[in-house]
PDB file of C-alpha atoms and ligand atoms in Angstrom:
ATOM      1  CA  MET A   1       0.000   0.000   0.000  1.00 83.00           C
ATOM      2  CA  ASP A   2       1.019   3.631  -0.452  1.00 90.00           C
ATOM      3  CA  PRO A   3       2.889   5.329   2.405  1.00 96.00           C
ATOM      4  CA  VAL A   4       0.707   7.162   4.916  1.00 98.00           C
ATOM      5  CA  GLN A   5       1.117  10.916   4.463  1.00 98.00           C
ATOM      6  CA  ILE A   6      -0.051  13.117   7.324  1.00 99.00           C
ATOM      7  CA  CYS A   7      -0.919  16.740   6.544  1.00 99.00           C
ATOM      8  CA  PRO A   8      -1.349  18.696   9.773  1.00 99.00           C
ATOM      9  CA  SER A   9      -4.064  21.365   9.569  1.00 98.00           C
ATOM     10  CA  ILE A  10      -2.743  24.431  11.356  1.00 98.00           C
ATOM     11  CA  LEU A  11      -6.321  25.512  12.103  1.00 98.00           C
ATOM     12  CA  ALA A  12      -5.903  23.577  15.370  1.00 98.00           C
ATOM     13  CA  ALA A  13      -2.404  24.915  16.168  1.00 98.00           C
ATOM     14  CA  ASP A  14      -1.451  27.438  18.830  1.00 98.00           C
ATOM     15  CA  PHE A  15      -0.673  30.468  16.627  1.00 97.00           C
ATOM     16  CA  LEU A  16       1.462  32.135  19.283  1.00 98.00           C
ATOM     17  CA  VAL A  17       4.004  29.326  18.987  1.00 98.00           C
ATOM     18  CA  LEU A  18       3.294  28.314  15.429  1.00 98.00           C
ATOM     19  CA  ARG A  19       6.924  27.883  14.352  1.00 98.00           C
ATOM     20  CA  ASP A  20       7.577  25.480  17.253  1.00 98.00           C
ATOM     21  CA  GLN A  21       4.440  23.531  16.467  1.00 98.00           C
ATOM     22  CA  VAL A  22       5.335  23.286  12.788  1.00 98.00           C
ATOM     23  CA  GLN A  23       8.838  22.063  13.604  1.00 98.00           C
ATOM     24  CA  ALA A  24       7.492  19.499  16.068  1.00 98.00           C
ATOM     25  CA  ALA A  25       5.023  18.167  13.489  1.00 98.00           C
ATOM     26  CA  GLU A  26       7.844  17.963  10.929  1.00 98.00           C
ATOM     27  CA  SER A  27      10.053  15.998  13.322  1.00 98.00           C
ATOM     28  CA  GLY A  28       7.166  13.595  13.827  1.00 98.00           C
ATOM     29  CA  GLY A  29       7.099  12.902  10.083  1.00 98.00           C
ATOM     30  CA  ALA A  30       4.505  15.335   8.678  1.00 98.00           C
ATOM     31  CA  ALA A  31       4.408  15.161   4.882  1.00 98.00           C
ATOM     32  CA  ARG A  32       3.166  18.720   4.238  1.00 98.00           C
ATOM     33  CA  PHE A  33       0.984  21.371   5.876  1.00 99.00           C
ATOM     34  CA  HIS A  34      -2.681  22.129   5.257  1.00 99.00           C
ATOM     35  CA  ILE A  35      -3.962  25.694   5.525  1.00 99.00           C
ATOM     36  CA  ASP A  36      -7.736  26.113   5.926  1.00 99.00           C
ATOM     37  CA  VAL A  37      -8.944  29.412   4.498  1.00 99.00           C
ATOM     38  CA  MET A  38     -12.555  30.257   5.456  1.00 98.00           C
ATOM     39  CA  ASP A  39     -14.518  33.352   4.481  1.00 98.00           C
ATOM     40  CA  GLY A  40     -17.685  33.210   6.595  1.00 98.00           C
ATOM     41  CA  MET A  41     -19.691  32.836   3.370  1.00 98.00           C
ATOM     42  CA  PHE A  42     -18.947  29.475   1.775  1.00 98.00           C
ATOM     43  CA  VAL A  43     -18.630  28.100   5.310  1.00 98.00           C
ATOM     44  CA  PRO A  44     -20.071  29.549   8.529  1.00 98.00           C
ATOM     45  CA  ASN A  45     -16.675  30.359  10.012  1.00 98.00           C
ATOM     46  CA  ILE A  46     -13.774  32.759   9.393  1.00 98.00           C
ATOM     47  CA  SER A  47     -10.186  31.596   9.790  1.00 98.00           C
ATOM     48  CA  PHE A  48      -7.210  33.332   8.148  1.00 98.00           C
ATOM     49  CA  GLY A  49      -5.719  34.308   4.798  1.00 97.00           C
ATOM     50  CA  PHE A  50      -2.544  35.431   3.024  1.00 98.00           C
ATOM     51  CA  PRO A  51      -0.476  36.567   6.045  1.00 98.00           C
ATOM     52  CA  LEU A  52      -0.617  33.096   7.532  1.00 98.00           C
ATOM     53  CA  VAL A  53       0.365  31.421   4.256  1.00 98.00           C
ATOM     54  CA  GLN A  54       3.314  33.825   4.042  1.00 98.00           C
ATOM     55  CA  ALA A  55       4.316  33.092   7.635  1.00 98.00           C
ATOM     56  CA  MET A  56       4.095  29.353   7.023  1.00 98.00           C
ATOM     57  CA  ARG A  57       6.246  29.780   3.917  1.00 98.00           C
ATOM     58  CA  ARG A  58       8.972  31.255   6.131  1.00 98.00           C
ATOM     59  CA  ALA A  59       8.543  28.529   8.769  1.00 98.00           C
ATOM     60  CA  THR A  60       8.901  25.394   6.629  1.00 98.00           C
ATOM     61  CA  THR A  61      10.259  24.045   3.375  1.00 98.00           C
ATOM     62  CA  LEU A  62       7.587  21.353   3.221  1.00 98.00           C
ATOM     63  CA  LEU A  63       4.820  21.645   0.647  1.00 98.00           C
ATOM     64  CA  LEU A  64       1.973  23.973   1.639  1.00 99.00           C
ATOM     65  CA  GLU A  65      -1.555  23.286   0.505  1.00 98.00           C
ATOM     66  CA  ALA A  66      -4.225  25.984   0.702  1.00 99.00           C
ATOM     67  CA  HIS A  67      -7.767  24.616   1.156  1.00 99.00           C
ATOM     68  CA  LEU A  68      -9.940  27.472  -0.045  1.00 99.00           C
ATOM     69  CA  MET A  69     -13.357  27.351   1.619  1.00 99.00           C
ATOM     70  CA  ILE A  70     -14.348  30.644   0.053  1.00 98.00           C
ATOM     71  CA  VAL A  71     -16.923  31.911  -2.420  1.00 98.00           C
ATOM     72  CA  ASP A  72     -15.584  32.492  -5.945  1.00 97.00           C
ATOM     73  CA  PRO A  73     -11.976  31.465  -5.191  1.00 98.00           C
ATOM     74  CA  ASP A  74     -10.868  32.437  -8.725  1.00 98.00           C
ATOM     75  CA  ARG A  75     -10.516  36.012  -7.449  1.00 98.00           C
ATOM     76  CA  TYR A  76      -7.653  35.025  -5.160  1.00 98.00           C
ATOM     77  CA  LEU A  77      -5.731  32.224  -6.907  1.00 98.00           C
ATOM     78  CA  ASP A  78      -2.859  34.514  -7.937  1.00 98.00           C
ATOM     79  CA  ASP A  79      -2.565  35.867  -4.403  1.00 98.00           C
ATOM     80  CA  PHE A  80      -2.401  32.438  -2.791  1.00 98.00           C
ATOM     81  CA  ALA A  81       0.224  31.326  -5.288  1.00 98.00           C
ATOM     82  CA  GLN A  82       2.183  34.504  -4.586  1.00 98.00           C
ATOM     83  CA  ALA A  83       1.868  33.986  -0.818  1.00 98.00           C
ATOM     84  CA  GLY A  84       3.592  30.607  -1.113  1.00 98.00           C
ATOM     85  CA  ALA A  85       0.973  27.902  -1.607  1.00 99.00           C
ATOM     86  CA  ASP A  86       2.313  24.969  -3.664  1.00 99.00           C
ATOM     87  CA  LEU A  87      -1.022  23.208  -4.041  1.00 99.00           C
ATOM     88  CA  ILE A  88      -4.264  25.150  -4.262  1.00 99.00           C
ATOM     89  CA  ILE A  89      -7.550  23.373  -3.546  1.00 99.00           C
ATOM     90  CA  VAL A  90     -10.863  24.849  -4.664  1.00 99.00           C
ATOM     91  CA  HIS A  91     -14.286  23.477  -3.811  1.00 98.00           C
ATOM     92  CA  GLN A  92     -16.333  21.994  -6.614  1.00 98.00           C
ATOM     93  CA  GLU A  93     -19.362  23.670  -4.980  1.00 98.00           C
ATOM     94  CA  ALA A  94     -17.752  27.121  -4.856  1.00 98.00           C
ATOM     95  CA  VAL A  95     -16.815  27.593  -8.503  1.00 97.00           C
ATOM     96  CA  VAL A  96     -18.998  27.928 -11.581  1.00 96.00           C
ATOM     97  CA  HIS A  97     -16.330  27.009 -14.148  1.00 98.00           C
ATOM     98  CA  LEU A  98     -14.275  24.301 -12.492  1.00 98.00           C
ATOM     99  CA  ASP A  99     -12.197  23.593 -15.579  1.00 98.00           C
ATOM    100  CA  ARG A 100     -11.213  27.271 -15.802  1.00 98.00           C
ATOM    101  CA  SER A 101     -10.211  27.347 -12.131  1.00 98.00           C
ATOM    102  CA  ILE A 102      -8.046  24.248 -12.508  1.00 98.00           C
ATOM    103  CA  GLN A 103      -6.341  25.574 -15.628  1.00 98.00           C
ATOM    104  CA  HIS A 104      -5.753  28.902 -13.881  1.00 98.00           C
ATOM    105  CA  ILE A 105      -3.993  27.194 -10.943  1.00 99.00           C
ATOM    106  CA  LYS A 106      -1.831  25.174 -13.324  1.00 98.00           C
ATOM    107  CA  GLN A 107      -0.920  28.274 -15.309  1.00 98.00           C
ATOM    108  CA  LEU A 108       0.376  29.733 -12.062  1.00 98.00           C
ATOM    109  CA  GLY A 109       2.748  26.771 -11.871  1.00 98.00           C
ATOM    110  CA  ARG A 110       0.967  25.285  -8.856  1.00 98.00           C
ATOM    111  CA  LYS A 111      -0.640  21.903  -8.305  1.00 98.00           C
ATOM    112  CA  ALA A 112      -4.424  21.929  -8.625  1.00 99.00           C
ATOM    113  CA  GLY A 113      -6.759  20.220  -6.172  1.00 99.00           C
ATOM    114  CA  VAL A 114     -10.521  20.000  -6.037  1.00 98.00           C
ATOM    115  CA  ALA A 115     -12.490  19.341  -2.856  1.00 99.00           C
ATOM    116  CA  ILE A 116     -15.929  17.785  -2.593  1.00 99.00           C
ATOM    117  CA  CYS A 117     -18.241  18.139   0.408  1.00 99.00           C
ATOM    118  CA  PRO A 118     -19.765  14.983   1.906  1.00 99.00           C
ATOM    119  CA  ALA A 119     -23.032  15.377  -0.021  1.00 98.00           C
ATOM    120  CA  THR A 120     -21.333  16.023  -3.385  1.00 98.00           C
ATOM    121  CA  PRO A 121     -21.019  12.866  -5.498  1.00 98.00           C
ATOM    122  CA  VAL A 122     -17.654  11.734  -6.901  1.00 98.00           C
ATOM    123  CA  HIS A 123     -19.174  11.549 -10.383  1.00 98.00           C
ATOM    124  CA  THR A 124     -19.440  15.359 -10.516  1.00 98.00           C
ATOM    125  CA  LEU A 125     -15.672  15.227 -11.228  1.00 98.00           C
ATOM    126  CA  ASN A 126     -16.030  12.744 -14.063  1.00 98.00           C
ATOM    127  CA  GLU A 127     -15.188  15.131 -16.897  1.00 98.00           C
ATOM    128  CA  ILE A 128     -12.176  16.797 -15.299  1.00 98.00           C
ATOM    129  CA  ILE A 129     -10.662  13.871 -13.437  1.00 98.00           C
ATOM    130  CA  GLU A 130      -7.638  13.711 -15.750  1.00 98.00           C
ATOM    131  CA  GLU A 131      -6.907  17.410 -15.146  1.00 98.00           C
ATOM    132  CA  VAL A 132      -6.453  17.467 -11.376  1.00 98.00           C
ATOM    133  CA  ASP A 133      -3.425  16.719  -9.217  1.00 98.00           C
ATOM    134  CA  GLN A 134      -5.445  16.034  -6.088  1.00 98.00           C
ATOM    135  CA  VAL A 135      -9.014  15.267  -5.042  1.00 99.00           C
ATOM    136  CA  LEU A 136      -9.873  16.167  -1.465  1.00 99.00           C
ATOM    137  CA  VAL A 137     -12.776  14.156  -0.077  1.00 99.00           C
ATOM    138  CA  MET A 138     -14.280  16.054   2.838  1.00 99.00           C
ATOM    139  CA  THR A 139     -15.071  13.583   5.581  1.00 99.00           C
ATOM    140  CA  VAL A 140     -16.927  16.250   7.590  1.00 99.00           C
ATOM    141  CA  ASN A 141     -18.936  19.259   6.468  1.00 99.00           C
ATOM    142  CA  PRO A 142     -16.332  21.993   5.996  1.00 98.00           C
ATOM    143  CA  GLY A 143     -16.108  24.915   8.377  1.00 98.00           C
ATOM    144  CA  PHE A 144     -14.817  23.674  11.707  1.00 98.00           C
ATOM    145  CA  GLY A 145     -12.139  21.504  13.243  1.00 98.00           C
ATOM    146  CA  GLY A 146     -12.949  18.832  15.784  1.00 98.00           C
ATOM    147  CA  GLN A 147     -15.994  17.344  14.068  1.00 98.00           C
ATOM    148  CA  THR A 148     -16.978  13.681  13.798  1.00 98.00           C
ATOM    149  CA  PHE A 149     -15.949  11.637  10.748  1.00 99.00           C
ATOM    150  CA  ILE A 150     -18.944  10.901   8.478  1.00 99.00           C
ATOM    151  CA  ASP A 151     -18.890   7.168   7.748  1.00 98.00           C
ATOM    152  CA  TYR A 152     -20.597   7.161   4.343  1.00 98.00           C
ATOM    153  CA  THR A 153     -17.675   9.116   2.896  1.00 99.00           C
ATOM    154  CA  LEU A 154     -15.684   5.829   2.933  1.00 99.00           C
ATOM    155  CA  ARG A 155     -17.831   4.707   0.024  1.00 98.00           C
ATOM    156  CA  LYS A 156     -16.844   7.846  -1.878  1.00 98.00           C
ATOM    157  CA  ILE A 157     -13.128   7.283  -1.202  1.00 98.00           C
ATOM    158  CA  ARG A 158     -13.412   3.770  -2.659  1.00 98.00           C
ATOM    159  CA  GLU A 159     -15.297   5.048  -5.701  1.00 98.00           C
ATOM    160  CA  LEU A 160     -12.740   7.808  -6.266  1.00 98.00           C
ATOM    161  CA  ARG A 161      -9.827   5.387  -5.918  1.00 98.00           C
ATOM    162  CA  GLU A 162     -11.323   3.153  -8.602  1.00 98.00           C
ATOM    163  CA  LEU A 163     -11.930   6.096 -10.917  1.00 98.00           C
ATOM    164  CA  LEU A 164      -8.363   7.362 -10.478  1.00 98.00           C
ATOM    165  CA  ASP A 165      -6.775   3.936 -10.858  1.00 98.00           C
ATOM    166  CA  ALA A 166      -8.462   3.756 -14.249  1.00 98.00           C
ATOM    167  CA  ARG A 167      -7.951   7.304 -15.464  1.00 98.00           C
ATOM    168  CA  ASN A 168      -5.396   9.290 -13.413  1.00 98.00           C
ATOM    169  CA  PRO A 169      -3.307   7.069 -11.126  1.00 98.00           C
ATOM    170  CA  GLN A 170      -0.869   9.922 -10.308  1.00 98.00           C
ATOM    171  CA  CYS A 171      -3.648  11.986  -8.726  1.00 98.00           C
ATOM    172  CA  GLU A 172      -3.570  12.190  -4.931  1.00 98.00           C
ATOM    173  CA  VAL A 173      -6.512  11.121  -2.780  1.00 98.00           C
ATOM    174  CA  GLU A 174      -6.729  13.218   0.369  1.00 99.00           C
ATOM    175  CA  VAL A 175      -9.272  13.113   3.193  1.00 99.00           C
ATOM    176  CA  ASP A 176     -10.080  15.942   5.578  1.00 99.00           C
ATOM    177  CA  GLY A 177     -12.081  16.084   8.787  1.00 99.00           C
ATOM    178  CA  GLY A 178     -12.448  13.879  11.829  1.00 99.00           C
ATOM    179  CA  ILE A 179      -9.244  11.976  11.053  1.00 99.00           C
ATOM    180  CA  GLU A 180      -8.333  10.428  14.393  1.00 98.00           C
ATOM    181  CA  LEU A 181      -6.686   7.265  15.667  1.00 98.00           C
ATOM    182  CA  HIS A 182      -9.956   5.354  15.308  1.00 98.00           C
ATOM    183  CA  THR A 183     -10.921   6.613  11.824  1.00 98.00           C
ATOM    184  CA  ILE A 184      -7.682   6.854   9.860  1.00 98.00           C
ATOM    185  CA  ARG A 185      -7.252   3.145   9.170  1.00 98.00           C
ATOM    186  CA  ALA A 186     -10.627   2.765   7.466  1.00 98.00           C
ATOM    187  CA  ALA A 187      -9.894   5.795   5.274  1.00 98.00           C
ATOM    188  CA  TYR A 188      -6.468   4.362   4.402  1.00 98.00           C
ATOM    189  CA  GLN A 189      -7.925   0.990   3.509  1.00 98.00           C
ATOM    190  CA  ALA A 190     -10.567   2.701   1.379  1.00 98.00           C
ATOM    191  CA  GLY A 191      -7.783   4.236  -0.744  1.00 98.00           C
ATOM    192  CA  ALA A 192      -6.738   7.587   0.753  1.00 98.00           C
ATOM    193  CA  GLN A 193      -3.001   8.380   0.873  1.00 98.00           C
ATOM    194  CA  PHE A 194      -3.014  11.900   2.343  1.00 98.00           C
ATOM    195  CA  PHE A 195      -4.671  12.594   5.691  1.00 99.00           C
ATOM    196  CA  VAL A 196      -5.433  16.076   6.929  1.00 99.00           C
ATOM    197  CA  ALA A 197      -5.533  16.166  10.722  1.00 99.00           C
ATOM    198  CA  GLY A 198      -5.893  19.162  13.009  1.00 99.00           C
ATOM    199  CA  THR A 199      -7.161  18.076  16.405  1.00 98.00           C
ATOM    200  CA  ALA A 200      -5.364  14.711  16.372  1.00 98.00           C
ATOM    201  CA  VAL A 201      -2.023  16.409  15.702  1.00 98.00           C
ATOM    202  CA  PHE A 202      -2.079  19.708  17.585  1.00 98.00           C
ATOM    203  CA  HIS A 203      -4.198  18.694  20.580  1.00 98.00           C
ATOM    204  CA  ASN A 204      -2.171  15.568  21.267  1.00 98.00           C
ATOM    205  CA  VAL A 205      -1.040  15.840  24.908  1.00 98.00           C
ATOM    206  CA  ALA A 206       2.437  14.573  23.976  1.00 98.00           C
ATOM    207  CA  GLY A 207       2.788  17.258  21.266  1.00 98.00           C
ATOM    208  CA  PRO A 208       2.330  17.534  17.505  1.00 98.00           C
ATOM    209  CA  GLY A 209       5.225  15.192  16.682  1.00 98.00           C
ATOM    210  CA  ALA A 210       3.684  12.388  18.702  1.00 98.00           C
ATOM    211  CA  GLY A 211       0.334  13.227  17.143  1.00 98.00           C
ATOM    212  CA  VAL A 212       1.695  12.686  13.639  1.00 98.00           C
ATOM    213  CA  GLN A 213       3.526   9.495  14.590  1.00 98.00           C
ATOM    214  CA  SER A 214       0.547   7.912  16.300  1.00 98.00           C
ATOM    215  CA  LEU A 215      -1.664   8.613  13.263  1.00 98.00           C
ATOM    216  CA  ILE A 216       0.842   6.921  10.940  1.00 98.00           C
ATOM    217  CA  GLU A 217       0.938   3.894  13.224  1.00 98.00           C
ATOM    218  CA  ALA A 218      -2.841   3.759  13.559  1.00 98.00           C
ATOM    219  CA  ALA A 219      -3.272   3.843   9.768  1.00 98.00           C
ATOM    220  CA  GLN A 220      -0.819   1.006   9.270  1.00 97.00           C
ATOM    221  CA  GLY A 221      -2.566  -1.060  11.956  1.00 93.00           C
TER     222      GLY A 221
HETATM  223  C1  DX5 B 301     -12.600  21.627   8.142  1.00 60.45           C
HETATM  224  C2  DX5 B 301     -11.174  21.760   7.690  1.00 60.45           C
HETATM  225  C3  DX5 B 301     -10.268  20.744   8.253  1.00 60.45           C
HETATM  226  C4  DX5 B 301     -10.098  20.794   9.731  1.00 60.45           C
HETATM  227  C5  DX5 B 301      -9.807  19.402  10.192  1.00 60.45           C
HETATM  228  O1  DX5 B 301     -13.385  22.513   7.437  1.00 60.45           O
HETATM  229  O2  DX5 B 301     -11.117  21.661   6.279  1.00 60.45           O
HETATM  230  O3  DX5 B 301      -8.999  20.794   7.603  1.00 60.45           O
HETATM  231  O4  DX5 B 301      -9.082  21.649  10.153  1.00 60.45           O
HETATM  232  O5  DX5 B 301      -9.817  19.410  11.582  1.00 60.45           O
HETATM  233  P1  DX5 B 301      -9.948  18.066  12.444  1.00 60.45           P
HETATM  234  O6  DX5 B 301      -8.775  17.202  12.109  1.00 60.45           O
HETATM  235  O7  DX5 B 301      -9.918  18.592  13.841  1.00 60.45           O
HETATM  236  O8  DX5 B 301     -11.255  17.417  12.064  1.00 60.45           O
HETATM  237 ZN1   ZN B 302      -9.153  21.511   5.286  1.00 60.45          ZN
END
């Protein structure tokens, strides 16, 4: 099976000691960092924007992915690329012309990801599946950290894995939301390779490094 790649979501980090937390997560084996951008419109919560991406760019050399939970993300793709995001993820539900958004991200020289909410079927990506570098399957409704993993999304991960094996095997399958010690293995077995985790990494009592390590072990079983 593919290696387990943990992507800590800094939404759950302590921002006052962010550099320390990032370094600890890296020492624990984090693959990359996940930055949740929320606008209070597409999702009922506001998080952070460009300054945090820029700060993260100074804090780590690992890949940064920006998960844009914002209305009409096309307006800001250039700015997120400029701020230092290597992979830019737009929501299928937030854009009108998904193909245009994906091409735009690629023209910026960045990897293009598309996220789907729990209630959005995998088949809505059928026509553009060869064009994307990553599909992010939301395993909670976007907007907040610390929510409970929605079990029916496992079916979607399996369906996506099959689709990608047939048509775009290089494309990454990432899951996001409620990834904990007791949920990660099922998502891994269903076909995910990249696991976003906020609470399970940054609220681990032994620190973010231990949080990352214990998730990798739990996935491998
Ligand atoms: C939810 C975000 C997630 C969130 C995950 O809208 O996209 O990335 O930070 O947090 P946990 O791991 O706590 O569910
Ligand atoms: Zn996210």
